mmCIF file of C-alpha atoms in Angstrom:
data_model
loop_
_atom_site.group_PDB
_atom_site.id
_atom_site.type_symbol
_atom_site.label_atom_id
_atom_site.label_comp_id
_atom_site.label_asym_id
_atom_site.label_seq_id
_atom_site.Cartn_x
_atom_site.Cartn_y
_atom_site.Cartn_z
ATOM 1 C CA UNK A 1 62.212 -2.625 78.032
ATOM 2 C CA UNK A 2 62.419 -2.488 74.261
ATOM 3 C CA UNK A 3 59.034 -1.913 72.660
ATOM 4 C CA UNK A 4 57.886 -4.896 70.584
ATOM 5 C CA UNK A 5 56.762 -2.633 67.754
ATOM 6 C CA UNK A 6 60.194 -1.008 67.607
ATOM 7 C CA UNK A 7 61.705 -4.481 67.378
ATOM 8 C CA UNK A 8 59.449 -5.465 64.492
ATOM 9 C CA UNK A 9 60.191 -2.208 62.688
ATOM 10 C CA UNK A 10 63.909 -2.978 62.942
ATOM 11 C CA UNK A 11 63.386 -6.450 61.466
ATOM 12 C CA UNK A 12 60.869 -5.862 58.683
ATOM 13 C CA UNK A 13 60.555 -3.352 55.845
ATOM 14 C CA UNK A 14 56.751 -3.323 56.111
ATOM 15 C CA UNK A 15 54.130 -4.271 58.669
ATOM 16 C CA UNK A 16 50.416 -4.673 58.146
ATOM 17 C CA UNK A 17 47.944 -3.014 60.473
ATOM 18 C CA UNK A 18 44.253 -3.830 60.798
ATOM 19 C CA UNK A 19 41.109 -2.556 59.119
ATOM 20 C CA UNK A 20 37.915 -0.886 60.273
ATOM 21 C CA UNK A 21 36.483 -1.248 63.758
ATOM 22 C CA UNK A 22 33.121 0.392 63.145
ATOM 23 C CA UNK A 23 32.303 -1.516 59.946
ATOM 24 C CA UNK A 24 32.772 -4.850 61.673
ATOM 25 C CA UNK A 25 30.915 -3.912 64.841
ATOM 26 C CA UNK A 26 27.941 -2.537 62.898
ATOM 27 C CA UNK A 27 27.792 -5.874 61.085
ATOM 28 C CA UNK A 28 27.693 -7.529 64.513
ATOM 29 C CA UNK A 29 24.723 -5.455 65.625
ATOM 30 C CA UNK A 30 26.097 -2.209 66.996
ATOM 31 C CA UNK A 31 23.527 0.550 66.481
ATOM 32 C CA UNK A 32 24.359 3.987 65.137
ATOM 33 C CA UNK A 33 24.918 6.374 68.028
ATOM 34 C CA UNK A 34 25.885 3.666 70.512
ATOM 35 C CA UNK A 35 29.318 3.690 72.129
ATOM 36 C CA UNK A 36 31.434 0.787 70.825
ATOM 37 C CA UNK A 37 33.554 0.976 73.988
ATOM 38 C CA UNK A 38 30.629 -0.259 76.104
ATOM 39 C CA UNK A 39 30.825 -3.556 74.226
ATOM 40 C CA UNK A 40 34.206 -4.200 75.881
ATOM 41 C CA UNK A 41 32.147 -4.938 78.989
ATOM 42 C CA UNK A 42 28.821 -6.040 77.513
ATOM 43 C CA UNK A 43 30.018 -8.186 74.598
ATOM 44 C CA UNK A 44 33.705 -9.071 75.075
ATOM 45 C CA UNK A 45 33.240 -12.103 72.826
ATOM 46 C CA UNK A 46 32.329 -9.859 69.899
ATOM 47 C CA UNK A 47 35.339 -7.626 70.507
ATOM 48 C CA UNK A 48 37.587 -10.691 70.578
ATOM 49 C CA UNK A 49 36.038 -11.735 67.241
ATOM 50 C CA UNK A 50 36.822 -8.265 65.856
ATOM 51 C CA UNK A 51 40.461 -8.587 66.870
ATOM 52 C CA UNK A 52 40.828 -12.179 65.679
ATOM 53 C CA UNK A 53 39.458 -11.217 62.267
ATOM 54 C CA UNK A 54 42.411 -8.892 61.728
ATOM 55 C CA UNK A 55 44.975 -11.308 63.147
ATOM 56 C CA UNK A 56 43.740 -14.248 61.080
ATOM 57 C CA UNK A 57 43.794 -12.052 57.957
ATOM 58 C CA UNK A 58 47.491 -11.391 58.509
ATOM 59 C CA UNK A 59 47.679 -8.141 60.470
ATOM 60 C CA UNK A 60 50.842 -7.597 62.489
ATOM 61 C CA UNK A 61 49.156 -4.796 64.439
ATOM 62 C CA UNK A 62 45.556 -4.347 65.535
ATOM 63 C CA UNK A 63 43.929 -1.414 67.285
ATOM 64 C CA UNK A 64 41.850 -1.784 70.416
ATOM 65 C CA UNK A 65 38.155 -0.923 70.621
ATOM 66 C CA UNK A 66 38.816 2.347 72.438
ATOM 67 C CA UNK A 67 38.743 5.035 69.749
ATOM 68 C CA UNK A 68 36.116 7.041 71.637
ATOM 69 C CA UNK A 69 37.533 6.168 75.030
ATOM 70 C CA UNK A 70 38.385 9.616 76.359
ATOM 71 C CA UNK A 71 36.350 10.960 79.255
ATOM 72 C CA UNK A 72 34.848 13.661 77.025
ATOM 73 C CA UNK A 73 33.578 11.180 74.430
ATOM 74 C CA UNK A 74 32.289 8.702 77.003
ATOM 75 C CA UNK A 75 30.401 11.508 78.751
ATOM 76 C CA UNK A 76 27.998 11.481 75.794
ATOM 77 C CA UNK A 77 26.912 8.045 77.030
ATOM 78 C CA UNK A 78 27.114 8.782 80.770
ATOM 79 C CA UNK A 79 30.154 6.518 80.966
ATOM 80 C CA UNK A 80 32.839 9.106 81.729
ATOM 81 C CA UNK A 81 33.601 7.611 85.149
ATOM 82 C CA UNK A 82 34.325 4.233 83.531
ATOM 83 C CA UNK A 83 37.040 5.586 81.242
ATOM 84 C CA UNK A 84 39.916 3.703 82.845
ATOM 85 C CA UNK A 85 37.953 0.446 83.130
ATOM 86 C CA UNK A 86 36.608 0.404 79.570
ATOM 87 C CA UNK A 87 40.036 1.145 78.102
ATOM 88 C CA UNK A 88 41.676 -1.494 80.278
ATOM 89 C CA UNK A 89 39.120 -4.065 79.129
ATOM 90 C CA UNK A 90 39.729 -3.153 75.466
ATOM 91 C CA UNK A 91 43.427 -3.896 75.870
ATOM 92 C CA UNK A 92 42.947 -6.995 78.019
ATOM 93 C CA UNK A 93 40.774 -8.642 75.353
ATOM 94 C CA UNK A 94 43.385 -7.693 72.762
ATOM 95 C CA UNK A 95 46.235 -9.057 74.840
ATOM 96 C CA UNK A 96 44.528 -12.431 75.095
ATOM 97 C CA UNK A 97 43.935 -12.590 71.327
ATOM 98 C CA UNK A 98 47.494 -11.521 70.468
ATOM 99 C CA UNK A 99 49.084 -13.956 72.900
ATOM 100 C CA UNK A 100 47.039 -16.844 71.470
ATOM 101 C CA UNK A 101 48.076 -16.077 67.875
ATOM 102 C CA UNK A 102 51.348 -18.009 67.929
ATOM 103 C CA UNK A 103 53.332 -15.093 66.471
ATOM 104 C CA UNK A 104 54.285 -11.546 67.391
ATOM 105 C CA UNK A 105 51.181 -9.388 67.056
ATOM 106 C CA UNK A 106 51.121 -5.834 68.388
ATOM 107 C CA UNK A 107 48.211 -4.653 70.527
ATOM 108 C CA UNK A 108 47.899 -0.937 69.794
ATOM 109 C CA UNK A 109 45.787 1.085 72.201
ATOM 110 C CA UNK A 110 43.554 3.288 70.042
ATOM 111 C CA UNK A 111 43.078 6.880 71.192
ATOM 112 C CA UNK A 112 40.852 9.042 69.001
ATOM 113 C CA UNK A 113 40.120 12.765 69.215
ATOM 114 C CA UNK A 114 38.412 14.170 72.293
ATOM 115 C CA UNK A 115 35.611 15.658 70.231
ATOM 116 C CA UNK A 116 36.345 19.097 71.694
ATOM 117 C CA UNK A 117 37.938 22.118 70.004
ATOM 118 C CA UNK A 118 41.287 23.127 71.438
ATOM 119 C CA UNK A 119 41.882 26.624 72.776
ATOM 120 C CA UNK A 120 42.097 29.373 71.653
ATOM 121 C CA UNK A 121 39.519 28.462 68.986
ATOM 122 C CA UNK A 122 37.563 26.354 71.482
ATOM 123 C CA UNK A 123 37.320 25.759 75.201
ATOM 124 C CA UNK A 124 39.517 22.681 75.628
ATOM 125 C CA UNK A 125 42.758 23.683 77.321
ATOM 126 C CA UNK A 126 46.050 21.909 76.777
ATOM 127 C CA UNK A 127 46.141 20.810 80.407
ATOM 128 C CA UNK A 128 42.693 19.225 80.301
ATOM 129 C CA UNK A 129 43.400 17.473 76.993
ATOM 130 C CA UNK A 130 46.624 16.020 78.410
ATOM 131 C CA UNK A 131 44.727 14.835 81.471
ATOM 132 C CA UNK A 132 42.098 13.074 79.352
ATOM 133 C CA UNK A 133 44.636 11.338 77.102
ATOM 134 C CA UNK A 134 46.722 10.382 80.143
ATOM 135 C CA UNK A 135 43.729 8.756 81.856
ATOM 136 C CA UNK A 136 42.904 6.755 78.740
ATOM 137 C CA UNK A 137 46.541 5.809 78.199
ATOM 138 C CA UNK A 138 46.862 4.400 81.705
ATOM 139 C CA UNK A 139 43.878 2.112 81.184
ATOM 140 C CA UNK A 140 45.266 0.829 77.893
ATOM 141 C CA UNK A 141 48.732 0.372 79.393
ATOM 142 C CA UNK A 142 47.429 -1.552 82.397
ATOM 143 C CA UNK A 143 45.326 -3.743 80.133
ATOM 144 C CA UNK A 144 48.439 -4.888 78.263
ATOM 145 C CA UNK A 145 48.707 -2.691 75.165
ATOM 146 C CA UNK A 146 52.160 -2.844 73.583
ATOM 147 C CA UNK A 147 51.966 0.681 72.223
ATOM 148 C CA UNK A 148 49.477 3.550 72.116
ATOM 149 C CA UNK A 149 47.944 4.610 68.808
ATOM 150 C CA UNK A 150 46.608 8.150 68.486
ATOM 151 C CA UNK A 151 44.460 8.467 65.351
ATOM 152 C CA UNK A 152 42.183 10.698 63.259
ATOM 153 C CA UNK A 153 43.482 13.899 64.833
ATOM 154 C CA UNK A 154 42.961 17.231 63.023
ATOM 155 C CA UNK A 155 44.583 19.854 65.266
ATOM 156 C CA UNK A 156 48.335 19.972 65.961
ATOM 157 C CA UNK A 157 47.571 21.170 69.500
ATOM 158 C CA UNK A 158 45.537 18.029 70.205
ATOM 159 C CA UNK A 159 48.242 15.831 68.688
ATOM 160 C CA UNK A 160 50.796 17.442 71.025
ATOM 161 C CA UNK A 161 48.506 16.970 74.027
ATOM 162 C CA UNK A 162 48.113 13.292 73.175
ATOM 163 C CA UNK A 163 51.899 12.926 72.945
ATOM 164 C CA UNK A 164 52.244 14.391 76.427
ATOM 165 C CA UNK A 165 49.520 12.121 77.793
ATOM 166 C CA UNK A 166 51.355 9.086 76.378
ATOM 167 C CA UNK A 167 54.605 10.292 77.958
ATOM 168 C CA UNK A 168 52.975 10.641 81.378
ATOM 169 C CA UNK A 169 51.781 7.038 81.082
ATOM 170 C CA UNK A 170 55.329 5.963 80.192
ATOM 171 C CA UNK A 171 54.216 4.538 76.838
ATOM 172 C CA UNK A 172 55.608 4.619 73.320
ATOM 173 C CA UNK A 173 53.070 5.675 70.732
ATOM 174 C CA UNK A 174 52.216 6.112 67.073
ATOM 175 C CA UNK A 175 50.049 8.909 65.758
ATOM 176 C CA UNK A 176 48.060 9.635 62.612
ATOM 177 C CA UNK A 177 46.058 12.616 61.432
ATOM 178 C CA UNK A 178 43.181 12.748 58.961
ATOM 179 C CA UNK A 179 43.742 14.779 55.788
ATOM 180 C CA UNK A 180 40.317 15.353 54.329
ATOM 181 C CA UNK A 181 40.053 18.991 53.232
ATOM 182 C CA UNK A 182 41.936 19.607 49.971
ATOM 183 C CA UNK A 183 44.977 17.730 51.228
ATOM 184 C CA UNK A 184 44.881 19.301 54.686
ATOM 185 C CA UNK A 185 43.452 18.325 58.037
ATOM 186 C CA UNK A 186 40.239 20.011 59.129
ATOM 187 C CA UNK A 187 42.397 22.486 61.030
ATOM 188 C CA UNK A 188 44.531 23.266 57.974
ATOM 189 C CA UNK A 189 47.682 21.202 58.566
ATOM 190 C CA UNK A 190 49.511 19.876 55.491
ATOM 191 C CA UNK A 191 51.537 16.687 55.219
ATOM 192 C CA UNK A 192 54.751 18.727 55.198
ATOM 193 C CA UNK A 193 53.700 20.646 58.299
ATOM 194 C CA UNK A 194 52.879 17.440 60.137
ATOM 195 C CA UNK A 195 56.250 15.899 59.292
ATOM 196 C CA UNK A 196 57.928 19.016 60.688
ATOM 197 C CA UNK A 197 55.734 19.104 63.801
ATOM 198 C CA UNK A 198 56.389 15.478 64.722
ATOM 199 C CA UNK A 199 60.138 16.001 64.929
ATOM 200 C CA UNK A 200 59.707 18.880 67.391
ATOM 201 C CA UNK A 201 57.731 16.883 69.951
ATOM 202 C CA UNK A 202 59.521 16.088 73.207
ATOM 203 C CA UNK A 203 57.961 12.613 73.138
ATOM 204 C CA UNK A 204 57.963 11.841 69.419
ATOM 205 C CA UNK A 205 56.011 8.878 68.013
ATOM 206 C CA UNK A 206 57.643 5.656 66.828
ATOM 207 C CA UNK A 207 55.773 6.158 63.556
ATOM 208 C CA UNK A 208 53.405 8.779 62.182
ATOM 209 C CA UNK A 209 51.137 9.177 59.205
ATOM 210 C CA UNK A 210 47.592 9.451 57.928
ATOM 211 C CA UNK A 211 44.361 7.565 58.353
ATOM 212 C CA UNK A 212 40.774 7.843 57.154
ATOM 213 C CA UNK A 213 40.265 11.055 55.156
ATOM 214 C CA UNK A 214 38.577 10.904 51.755
ATOM 215 C CA UNK A 215 39.809 7.846 49.878
ATOM 216 C CA UNK A 216 42.832 5.701 49.152
ATOM 217 C CA UNK A 217 44.095 7.979 46.349
ATOM 218 C CA UNK A 218 44.155 11.075 48.547
ATOM 219 C CA UNK A 219 45.850 9.210 51.349
ATOM 220 C CA UNK A 220 48.643 7.985 49.073
ATOM 221 C CA UNK A 221 49.237 11.532 47.879
ATOM 222 C CA UNK A 222 49.612 12.519 51.533
ATOM 223 C CA UNK A 223 52.131 9.703 52.085
ATOM 224 C CA UNK A 224 54.150 11.003 49.139
ATOM 225 C CA UNK A 225 54.009 14.411 50.827
ATOM 226 C CA UNK A 226 55.501 12.995 54.020
ATOM 227 C CA UNK A 227 58.396 11.489 52.114
ATOM 228 C CA UNK A 228 58.921 14.657 50.077
ATOM 229 C CA UNK A 229 59.352 16.477 53.394
ATOM 230 C CA UNK A 230 62.438 14.349 54.011
ATOM 231 C CA UNK A 231 61.319 12.443 57.092
ATOM 232 C CA UNK A 232 63.169 9.273 58.020
ATOM 233 C CA UNK A 233 60.636 8.251 60.667
ATOM 234 C CA UNK A 234 58.424 5.252 59.743
ATOM 235 C CA UNK A 235 55.253 6.369 57.981
ATOM 236 C CA UNK A 236 51.766 4.934 58.534
ATOM 237 C CA UNK A 237 49.155 4.625 55.766
ATOM 238 C CA UNK A 238 45.672 3.581 56.861
ATOM 239 C CA UNK A 239 43.286 4.464 54.053
ATOM 240 C CA UNK A 240 39.573 3.920 53.622
ATOM 241 C CA UNK A 241 38.304 1.097 51.431
ATOM 242 C CA UNK A 242 37.103 3.304 48.615
ATOM 243 C CA UNK A 243 34.459 6.014 48.863
ATOM 244 C CA UNK A 244 31.398 5.881 51.161
ATOM 245 C CA UNK A 245 27.991 5.557 49.512
ATOM 246 C CA UNK A 246 24.589 5.630 51.175
ATOM 247 C CA UNK A 247 22.457 2.639 50.220
ATOM 248 C CA UNK A 248 19.210 1.455 51.811
ATOM 249 C CA UNK A 249 19.824 3.239 55.073
ATOM 250 C CA UNK A 250 23.453 2.210 55.499
ATOM 251 C CA UNK A 251 26.883 3.526 54.547
ATOM 252 C CA UNK A 252 28.853 1.211 52.267
ATOM 253 C CA UNK A 253 32.406 1.616 50.949
ATOM 254 C CA UNK A 254 32.961 0.771 47.306
ATOM 255 C CA UNK A 255 36.555 -0.426 47.525
ATOM 256 C CA UNK A 256 37.014 -4.080 46.597
ATOM 257 C CA UNK A 257 39.715 -6.381 48.011
ATOM 258 C CA UNK A 258 41.464 -6.055 44.641
ATOM 259 C CA UNK A 259 41.529 -2.267 44.916
ATOM 260 C CA UNK A 260 42.885 -2.404 48.468
ATOM 261 C CA UNK A 261 45.582 -4.842 47.343
ATOM 262 C CA UNK A 262 46.729 -2.269 44.786
ATOM 263 C CA UNK A 263 46.558 0.442 47.461
ATOM 264 C CA UNK A 264 48.701 -1.575 49.890
ATOM 265 C CA UNK A 265 51.494 -2.147 47.383
ATOM 266 C CA UNK A 266 51.402 1.498 46.261
ATOM 267 C CA UNK A 267 51.502 2.665 49.892
ATOM 268 C CA UNK A 268 54.603 0.559 50.508
ATOM 269 C CA UNK A 269 56.275 1.833 47.340
ATOM 270 C CA UNK A 270 55.323 5.413 48.228
ATOM 271 C CA UNK A 271 57.291 5.070 51.440
ATOM 272 C CA UNK A 272 54.871 3.762 54.069
ATOM 273 C CA UNK A 273 56.196 1.171 56.496
ATOM 274 C CA UNK A 274 52.979 0.402 58.400
ATOM 275 C CA UNK A 275 50.060 -0.246 56.043
ATOM 276 C CA UNK A 276 46.467 -0.908 56.980
ATOM 277 C CA UNK A 277 42.925 0.081 56.199
ATOM 278 C CA UNK A 278 40.402 2.369 57.813
ATOM 279 C CA UNK A 279 36.653 2.752 57.234
ATOM 280 C CA UNK A 280 35.095 -0.074 55.248
ATOM 281 C CA UNK A 281 38.161 -2.327 55.400
ATOM 282 C CA UNK A 282 37.156 -5.892 56.273
ATOM 283 C CA UNK A 283 39.198 -9.062 56.838
ATOM 284 C CA UNK A 284 38.609 -9.915 53.171
ATOM 285 C CA UNK A 285 40.349 -6.686 52.190
ATOM 286 C CA UNK A 286 43.156 -7.377 54.644
ATOM 287 C CA UNK A 287 43.799 -10.867 53.263
ATOM 288 C CA UNK A 288 44.137 -9.437 49.757
ATOM 289 C CA UNK A 289 46.448 -6.701 51.028
ATOM 290 C CA UNK A 290 48.682 -9.171 52.838
ATOM 291 C CA UNK A 291 48.935 -11.447 49.810
ATOM 292 C CA UNK A 292 49.814 -8.529 47.548
ATOM 293 C CA UNK A 293 52.477 -7.205 49.907
ATOM 294 C CA UNK A 294 54.070 -10.639 50.187
ATOM 295 C CA UNK A 295 54.082 -11.441 46.482
ATOM 296 C CA UNK A 296 54.588 -8.117 44.695
ATOM 297 C CA UNK A 297 58.204 -6.960 44.354
ATOM 298 C CA UNK A 298 59.001 -3.505 45.646
ATOM 299 C CA UNK A 299 58.891 -0.889 42.905
ATOM 300 C CA UNK A 300 59.495 2.835 42.448
ATOM 301 C CA UNK A 301 57.296 5.394 44.146
ATOM 302 C CA UNK A 302 53.991 5.647 42.262
ATOM 303 C CA UNK A 303 53.256 8.740 40.229
ATOM 304 C CA UNK A 304 50.073 10.719 40.768
ATOM 305 C CA UNK A 305 48.840 9.467 37.413
ATOM 306 C CA UNK A 306 49.432 5.826 38.307
ATOM 307 C CA UNK A 307 47.593 6.313 41.599
ATOM 308 C CA UNK A 308 44.511 7.715 39.897
ATOM 309 C CA UNK A 309 44.623 5.041 37.219
ATOM 310 C CA UNK A 310 44.596 2.273 39.825
ATOM 311 C CA UNK A 311 42.507 3.736 42.627
ATOM 312 C CA UNK A 312 40.423 6.592 41.218
ATOM 313 C CA UNK A 313 40.709 10.363 41.086
ATOM 314 C CA UNK A 314 41.700 12.736 43.857
ATOM 315 C CA UNK A 315 39.029 14.715 45.661
ATOM 316 C CA UNK A 316 40.940 17.960 45.065
ATOM 317 C CA UNK A 317 43.521 19.214 42.614
ATOM 318 C CA UNK A 318 46.148 19.972 45.260
ATOM 319 C CA UNK A 319 47.597 18.242 48.304
ATOM 320 C CA UNK A 320 47.662 21.579 50.112
ATOM 321 C CA UNK A 321 51.434 21.967 50.152
ATOM 322 C CA UNK A 322 51.788 24.231 47.112
ATOM 323 C CA UNK A 323 49.571 27.055 48.469
ATOM 324 C CA UNK A 324 48.251 27.684 44.983
ATOM 325 C CA UNK A 325 44.610 27.386 45.954
ATOM 326 C CA UNK A 326 41.996 25.174 44.311
ATOM 327 C CA UNK A 327 42.799 23.505 41.040
ATOM 328 C CA UNK A 328 40.836 21.415 38.613
ATOM 329 C CA UNK A 329 40.295 17.953 40.049
ATOM 330 C CA UNK A 330 42.307 15.129 38.592
ATOM 331 C CA UNK A 331 40.150 12.384 37.222
ATOM 332 C CA UNK A 332 40.985 8.822 36.481
ATOM 333 C CA UNK A 333 40.870 7.285 33.033
ATOM 334 C CA UNK A 334 39.854 4.134 34.791
ATOM 335 C CA UNK A 335 37.801 4.272 37.998
ATOM 336 C CA UNK A 336 38.360 1.931 40.913
ATOM 337 C CA UNK A 337 37.665 -1.671 40.102
ATOM 338 C CA UNK A 338 34.361 -2.394 41.775
#
């Protein structure tokens, strides 16, 4: 059976993904330290509201509430034996919302990092990581997910294990990594290295890219790095809504809907095909992004200077691909509009 996401990718030159899961759930009452996945069982109405918020804002793809759904992450909440059930529920709620939308909306089964360090640096073996991703993938598949969505990965070994787990479940997948340390993932991978790695996987993703990280400017520089590597595979850009700031006991992101609208258009022009938001991105941001993508003509790839002018400065002077070490940070003449 042809994957519905593959069909959409063949028909459209851009698709919009969703925004933040955590931001919305915290606003609904989720407490810091609690497992969002437990709400799939305890508060399915709130999870449906989360999904509908993205769909009604114009998202073509939304991720299920299963980011921390591996056995290792659920063990922190004594819920490891409910891994399959909680993931299945996440996808079932999503399937109902997508099917009621009246258009083609992709339910993407979110699979975040295991929280363990892969061998040889840590104790998590390849075999055990594959087993954990496979278990999660089967729950998401049986709940009705159209595609699996591996996200916020730092280690290439974990990315490869997730790919194998998706293959064992017989599912197509997409996969993003988080570039948050001077243009590299926490484990040192550059955008160019990721683009090369993806093509060597036996079960390659339908699309790959970056999510989360530092801010929208850094993420766009990473997207430009993917394209500079020569990849022809669809690229995903899912950047944070500005920079996190601590205020009165809570984390807030300073990116306005206007800023995220600029980011969305720049991401498309930089070469991204699937464009969404990550931390701090609300339905209000998504509506502005959708409107901008629909009304702004495609333009040339943005320069680094134009990115900083529109979205703010980079967090480091290098994207990690030039191996020249730290450089003076770029700064914007005009900070993000907030």
